[in-house]
Amino acid sequence: MDVARRLGQWGRSWRPGHLLVAAMIMLILVVTAVDIMAPPDVHLGPFLVAAPAITASFAGARTTAIVGGVAVAAQILVAGVRTTPLDLNHSAQIATLALMSVLATFFAHLRVKHQRQVTRLRSVAETAQRVLLRPIPRSIGPLCVASVYLAAEAEAQIGGDLYAAVRTDGGTRVIVGDVRGKGMEAVNEAALTLGAFRAVAHRQAELPALVLWLERALSSELTDPAAEAGRAEDEAESFVTAVVADIPDDKPVVHLVTCGHPPPLVLHDGRVTSLDMPAPAPPLGLTQFVGGAGEEPTVRTFPFGPGDTLLLYTDGVVEARDASGAFYPLTGRLAGQPAGDPEALVDRLCADLLAHVGGCLDDDAAVLAISRLPALVPAAGRAGGGPPAAPPPPSGRAAPPS
């Protein structure tokens, strides 16, 4: 029993890398045995270089050097058995194999060094992303919420996708956005957007006033000469697409302002409805360039009752392509999906999206799913079993917070 237990522990201690190294040693032994038994005019020594070359692709410099040393020793053994290591042909093979082993060891060192750098950068990126995108509670007032951030498989690239939710006295306000570009510039602008939203969204300003506040905060930062200094010409043209939602607690509706962002979707009884805006506002940070500076954006009100699920997402979802170049058909994939469980919906959506692209996204993607709890919405809101008529947006405009 003790022997069996130790053998089991030894077997579990072997990792895939160990098995590959063992395979390379076995390759050296096989080539050596065949080369010794081969006719005098047949030389298999050049095949030994495959062992250190392959090892360099998955192991570190030390392991690669050991495998290369074993290969050189095997070549010397073959030379001693067949003729002599001083034979011109064998001497050339030994010298070439030794040189290739040194080069393989060097490249293994560079690969490991690069991997460590990427790992550190990715760790910093993930930490910054977690700090930037604070976790959203699963339950906010009468709402159930699920969110996910899918990072692209680019080396340590930090995306500018963002989302946040803030409680007000009578409801919940949500923002989902996407900053143009990647890297630290995108992170800075995402942090600025989220900071401005969290600072003022809980105040009793109307939704248009809140969006105007965000626009002024971004415009003043993005056009600041000090902030623009040192930026490349294409990096200076920065903006943020966003959708801002106001979900009251006591009404089965959602108020929306869209700023150049893909329209949200609502799932109701297996049907998917796109909440399109007839006149969306420009992306945040671009109003001064496209006109309309200071004008209040249009607010549209849509039904959002008990059991419905509101889905907000970034363009990394709908612009994801498969091997043939086809975009991800988000609306079609959601049709027939059960609503009411945002976490299950997000899990299914992420799995399907990654399967569509073959497991590797070209751009970061963020998804936020929100369902309204049936018990906390008056039953009259669903009289007749269908969605209620959209009420007009609330009247009265509060001044932007100062």
XYZ file of C-alpha atoms in Angstrom:
402
model
C 0.000 0.000 0.000
C 2.799 2.405 0.863
C 4.516 1.692 -2.463
C 1.265 2.251 -4.347
C 0.678 5.521 -2.502
C 4.161 6.780 -3.309
C 3.787 5.790 -6.946
C 0.508 7.711 -7.067
C 2.133 10.803 -5.549
C 5.036 10.512 -8.001
C 2.623 10.237 -10.921
C 0.669 13.290 -9.782
C 3.897 15.286 -9.435
C 4.605 14.864 -13.145
C 3.385 17.827 -15.111
C 2.917 18.007 -18.908
C 6.314 19.731 -19.176
C 8.009 16.785 -17.471
C 6.411 14.372 -19.903
C 7.603 16.446 -22.851
C 11.152 16.503 -21.500
C 10.997 12.726 -21.051
C 9.830 12.461 -24.658
C 12.838 14.493 -25.835
C 15.237 12.229 -23.895
C 13.518 9.216 -25.410
C 13.929 10.764 -28.863
C 17.666 11.152 -28.243
C 17.956 7.526 -27.096
C 16.050 6.194 -30.113
C 18.054 8.243 -32.619
C 21.302 7.193 -30.923
C 20.424 3.481 -30.965
C 19.331 3.552 -34.605
C 22.400 5.577 -35.635
C 24.752 3.059 -33.980
C 23.100 0.146 -35.789
C 22.813 1.936 -39.154
C 25.174 1.190 -42.094
C 28.455 3.158 -42.147
C 27.269 5.497 -44.885
C 24.052 6.436 -43.019
C 24.287 9.240 -40.402
C 21.272 10.162 -38.248
C 23.146 12.560 -35.973
C 21.502 15.711 -37.459
C 18.137 14.504 -36.126
C 19.415 15.009 -32.558
C 19.159 18.787 -32.950
C 15.376 18.429 -32.846
C 15.492 17.612 -29.119
C 16.949 20.933 -27.812
C 15.080 22.920 -30.469
C 11.694 21.518 -29.409
C 12.554 21.773 -25.710
C 13.235 25.505 -26.103
C 9.594 25.991 -27.126
C 8.140 24.826 -23.799
C 10.917 24.700 -21.171
C 13.387 27.103 -19.605
C 17.036 27.700 -20.400
C 18.344 25.206 -17.816
C 16.206 22.315 -19.074
C 17.036 23.171 -22.683
C 20.745 23.209 -21.851
C 20.476 19.801 -20.148
C 18.657 18.276 -23.123
C 21.201 19.850 -25.481
C 24.058 18.437 -23.399
C 22.507 14.977 -23.487
C 22.161 15.248 -27.275
C 25.822 16.286 -27.670
C 26.923 13.424 -25.385
C 24.860 11.011 -27.462
C 26.502 12.260 -30.642
C 29.951 11.791 -29.092
C 28.949 8.246 -28.080
C 27.833 7.456 -31.627
C 31.118 8.807 -33.003
C 33.164 6.735 -30.535
C 31.266 3.541 -31.351
C 31.263 3.923 -35.117
C 34.719 5.482 -35.717
C 36.211 8.180 -33.503
C 35.026 11.598 -32.266
C 38.006 13.120 -34.099
C 36.654 11.952 -37.442
C 35.984 15.004 -39.620
C 32.364 14.121 -40.305
C 31.541 13.381 -36.685
C 33.506 16.393 -35.450
C 31.444 18.666 -37.683
C 28.208 17.075 -36.462
C 29.222 17.430 -32.810
C 30.260 21.071 -33.251
C 27.052 21.921 -35.124
C 24.883 20.190 -32.520
C 26.677 21.984 -29.698
C 26.201 25.363 -31.419
C 22.497 24.699 -32.065
C 22.037 23.657 -28.438
C 23.602 26.919 -27.241
C 21.325 28.919 -29.550
C 18.260 26.960 -28.409
C 19.194 27.642 -24.783
C 19.546 31.344 -25.495
C 16.163 31.540 -27.214
C 14.577 29.611 -24.348
C 15.976 32.239 -21.973
C 14.519 35.057 -24.092
C 11.135 33.341 -24.314
C 10.902 32.823 -20.556
C 11.982 36.416 -19.909
C 9.339 37.710 -22.305
C 6.660 35.515 -20.725
C 7.511 36.851 -17.280
C 7.260 40.429 -18.517
C 3.882 39.725 -20.107
C 2.668 38.014 -16.944
C 3.659 40.996 -14.809
C 2.054 43.444 -17.219
C -1.120 41.382 -17.410
C -1.241 41.210 -13.609
C -0.955 44.991 -13.394
C -3.599 45.356 -16.086
C -6.018 43.028 -14.315
C -5.459 44.811 -11.005
C -6.086 48.192 -12.611
C -9.215 46.824 -14.273
C -10.564 45.491 -10.974
C -9.928 48.815 -9.264
C -11.552 50.707 -12.129
C -14.581 48.431 -12.496
C -15.834 47.942 -8.976
C -17.946 44.796 -8.571
C -21.653 45.494 -8.994
C -23.839 43.847 -6.323
C -26.067 41.046 -7.541
C -29.065 42.748 -5.961
C -29.702 46.496 -6.216
C -33.086 47.581 -4.902
C -35.717 45.723 -6.955
C -33.122 44.640 -9.544
C -30.995 41.546 -10.062
C -27.705 42.330 -11.820
C -24.962 40.301 -13.467
C -21.889 41.745 -15.166
C -18.803 40.432 -16.915
C -15.712 41.916 -18.520
C -14.045 39.814 -21.219
C -10.511 40.969 -21.941
C -9.089 40.466 -25.408
C -6.169 38.047 -25.681
C -3.770 40.844 -26.549
C -0.613 41.074 -24.486
C -1.373 43.123 -21.396
C -3.684 45.467 -23.288
C -6.063 47.232 -20.932
C -9.312 48.114 -22.597
C -11.504 51.134 -22.047
C -14.822 49.321 -21.581
C -16.647 50.489 -18.473
C -19.802 49.993 -16.456
C -21.171 51.173 -13.117
C -24.424 51.320 -11.154
C -25.437 53.905 -8.565
C -28.496 53.993 -6.311
C -30.645 57.106 -6.090
C -33.545 57.921 -3.763
C -36.076 56.433 -6.151
C -34.197 54.119 -8.459
C -30.946 52.959 -9.980
C -28.767 54.635 -12.560
C -26.474 52.626 -14.792
C -23.804 53.487 -17.332
C -22.107 51.210 -19.863
C -19.492 52.724 -22.149
C -16.489 52.179 -24.350
C -13.483 54.492 -24.667
C -11.864 54.806 -28.060
C -8.527 53.030 -28.123
C -6.614 50.892 -25.638
C -3.793 51.164 -23.136
C -3.323 53.670 -20.335
C -4.943 56.549 -22.241
C -8.158 54.529 -22.474
C -7.908 53.596 -18.792
C -7.455 57.245 -17.794
C -10.539 58.307 -19.750
C -12.573 55.373 -18.451
C -11.589 56.332 -14.892
C -12.570 59.942 -15.569
C -15.969 58.889 -16.942
C -16.710 56.520 -14.073
C -15.521 59.022 -11.482
C -17.783 61.751 -12.866
C -20.735 59.367 -13.065
C -20.332 58.065 -9.525
C -19.894 61.578 -8.177
C -23.132 63.025 -9.557
C -25.442 60.161 -10.565
C -26.925 59.833 -7.071
C -27.915 63.488 -6.965
C -31.423 64.449 -7.934
C -30.606 65.757 -11.400
C -32.614 64.588 -14.369
C -31.009 62.180 -16.799
C -30.239 64.797 -19.504
C -28.536 66.985 -16.918
C -26.409 64.049 -15.814
C -25.310 63.321 -19.391
C -24.490 67.001 -19.939
C -22.380 66.913 -16.792
C -20.476 63.897 -18.089
C -20.003 65.600 -21.448
C -18.573 68.749 -19.860
C -16.288 66.722 -17.587
C -14.878 64.767 -20.518
C -14.676 67.691 -22.927
C -12.758 69.839 -20.468
C -10.285 67.018 -19.819
C -9.849 65.860 -23.405
C -9.256 69.383 -24.680
C -6.958 70.474 -21.848
C -3.647 71.543 -23.465
C -1.688 70.031 -20.580
C -3.488 66.714 -20.999
C -2.971 66.775 -24.759
C 0.775 67.408 -24.533
C 2.775 64.432 -25.672
C -0.143 62.603 -27.251
C 0.070 61.283 -30.759
C -2.207 62.921 -33.296
C -4.581 59.949 -33.460
C -4.640 59.593 -29.660
C -5.782 63.197 -29.210
C -9.129 62.466 -30.872
C -10.608 60.663 -27.889
C -14.232 60.067 -27.051
C -16.485 57.711 -25.112
C -19.580 55.985 -26.434
C -22.058 55.297 -23.652
C -25.609 54.453 -22.741
C -26.985 55.874 -19.486
C -30.093 54.293 -17.964
C -32.397 55.418 -15.161
C -34.524 52.600 -13.727
C -37.168 53.793 -11.240
C -38.149 51.470 -8.423
C -41.902 52.064 -8.613
C -42.519 52.096 -12.381
C -42.066 49.249 -14.887
C -40.004 51.392 -17.262
C -36.444 52.374 -18.067
C -35.336 55.841 -19.187
C -32.410 55.856 -21.634
C -29.938 58.269 -23.163
C -27.664 56.801 -25.841
C -24.432 58.567 -26.796
C -23.219 56.848 -29.950
C -23.433 53.425 -28.269
C -25.058 50.175 -29.460
C -28.716 50.085 -28.366
C -29.643 48.022 -25.316
C -31.862 44.955 -25.647
C -34.841 43.809 -23.583
C -35.804 40.147 -23.256
C -39.523 39.577 -22.626
C -41.356 36.263 -23.023
C -38.665 34.871 -25.318
C -38.699 37.944 -27.550
C -35.813 40.367 -27.972
C -36.531 44.061 -28.468
C -33.873 46.549 -29.464
C -34.252 49.877 -27.649
C -33.299 52.048 -30.604
C -33.041 55.798 -30.242
C -34.294 57.846 -33.218
C -31.824 60.633 -32.484
C -28.943 59.394 -30.331
C -26.601 61.937 -28.817
C -22.981 62.139 -30.024
C -20.331 60.231 -28.067
C -19.156 61.946 -24.901
C -16.284 64.283 -25.644
C -17.333 64.978 -29.263
C -20.285 67.325 -28.820
C -18.156 70.434 -29.300
C -16.884 69.083 -32.616
C -20.156 67.832 -34.125
C -22.389 70.624 -32.855
C -25.086 70.637 -30.227
C -22.878 71.730 -27.334
C -25.055 72.521 -24.319
C -28.191 70.939 -25.808
C -29.969 68.405 -23.661
C -29.885 64.899 -25.129
C -33.112 63.082 -25.936
C -34.517 60.765 -23.282
C -36.596 57.793 -24.382
C -38.707 55.678 -22.059
C -39.244 51.969 -22.704
C -41.244 49.253 -20.917
C -39.208 47.261 -18.416
C -41.474 45.233 -16.195
C -41.282 42.273 -13.842
C -39.405 39.303 -15.253
C -37.872 41.323 -18.103
C -34.113 41.431 -18.594
C -32.292 44.514 -19.834
C -29.008 43.792 -21.594
C -26.369 46.501 -22.032
C -23.105 45.690 -23.810
C -20.137 47.199 -25.621
C -19.282 46.899 -29.298
C -16.731 44.185 -28.542
C -19.721 41.812 -28.401
C -21.499 42.657 -31.673
C -18.248 43.243 -33.593
C -16.709 39.893 -32.645
C -16.018 37.847 -35.793
C -15.747 34.143 -36.405
C -13.215 32.463 -38.712
C -15.259 33.418 -41.773
C -15.459 37.076 -40.744
C -19.144 37.006 -39.727
C -20.161 39.252 -36.830
C -21.660 37.766 -33.702
C -25.482 37.755 -34.125
C -26.366 38.899 -30.627
C -30.096 39.461 -31.162
C -30.535 36.132 -32.923
C -28.653 34.221 -30.229
C -30.758 35.788 -27.470
C -34.093 34.971 -29.130
C -35.881 32.306 -27.130
C -33.560 32.643 -24.152
C -35.370 32.682 -20.795
C -35.365 36.027 -19.009
C -35.362 36.680 -15.296
C -31.968 35.132 -14.407
C -29.299 37.622 -15.473
C -26.376 35.562 -14.184
C -27.366 32.476 -16.193
C -27.990 34.648 -19.243
C -24.544 36.262 -19.002
C -22.859 32.874 -18.552
C -24.578 31.449 -21.651
C -23.839 34.566 -23.668
C -20.132 34.568 -22.779
C -19.737 30.880 -23.583
C -21.496 31.307 -26.921
C -19.504 34.433 -27.789
C -16.168 32.758 -27.089
C -17.239 29.723 -29.093
C -18.150 32.018 -31.998
C -14.695 33.615 -32.104
C -12.798 30.425 -31.372
C -11.878 31.410 -27.827
C -9.956 34.612 -28.626
C -11.574 38.053 -28.778
C -10.043 40.817 -30.877
C -11.469 43.540 -28.626
C -12.511 43.770 -25.003
C -16.184 43.232 -24.304
C -18.393 44.146 -21.354
C -21.910 42.872 -20.661
C -24.397 44.013 -18.031
C -27.705 42.177 -17.559
C -30.444 43.575 -15.301
C -33.724 41.896 -14.332
C -36.548 43.416 -12.332
C -37.848 41.386 -9.412
C -41.589 40.713 -9.912
C -42.548 41.175 -6.260
C -41.303 44.762 -6.106
C -43.257 46.160 -9.077
C -47.005 46.915 -8.881
C -49.026 44.228 -10.669
C -50.983 46.901 -12.524
C -47.885 47.543 -14.577
C -48.555 44.337 -16.550
C -52.324 44.516 -16.889
C -53.492 42.391 -19.799
C -50.299 40.330 -19.829
C -48.430 42.592 -22.232
C -45.900 45.360 -21.793
C -47.390 48.680 -20.724
C -47.425 51.674 -22.977
C -44.338 53.751 -22.490
C -45.130 56.785 -20.314
C -43.670 60.147 -21.277
C -40.314 61.019 -19.772
C -40.477 62.873 -16.456
C -40.969 66.577 -16.734
C -38.811 69.218 -15.237
C -35.097 69.600 -15.655
C -32.873 70.038 -12.659
C -29.739 72.092 -13.063
C -26.542 70.129 -13.373
C -24.700 69.731 -10.109
C -21.905 72.139 -9.565
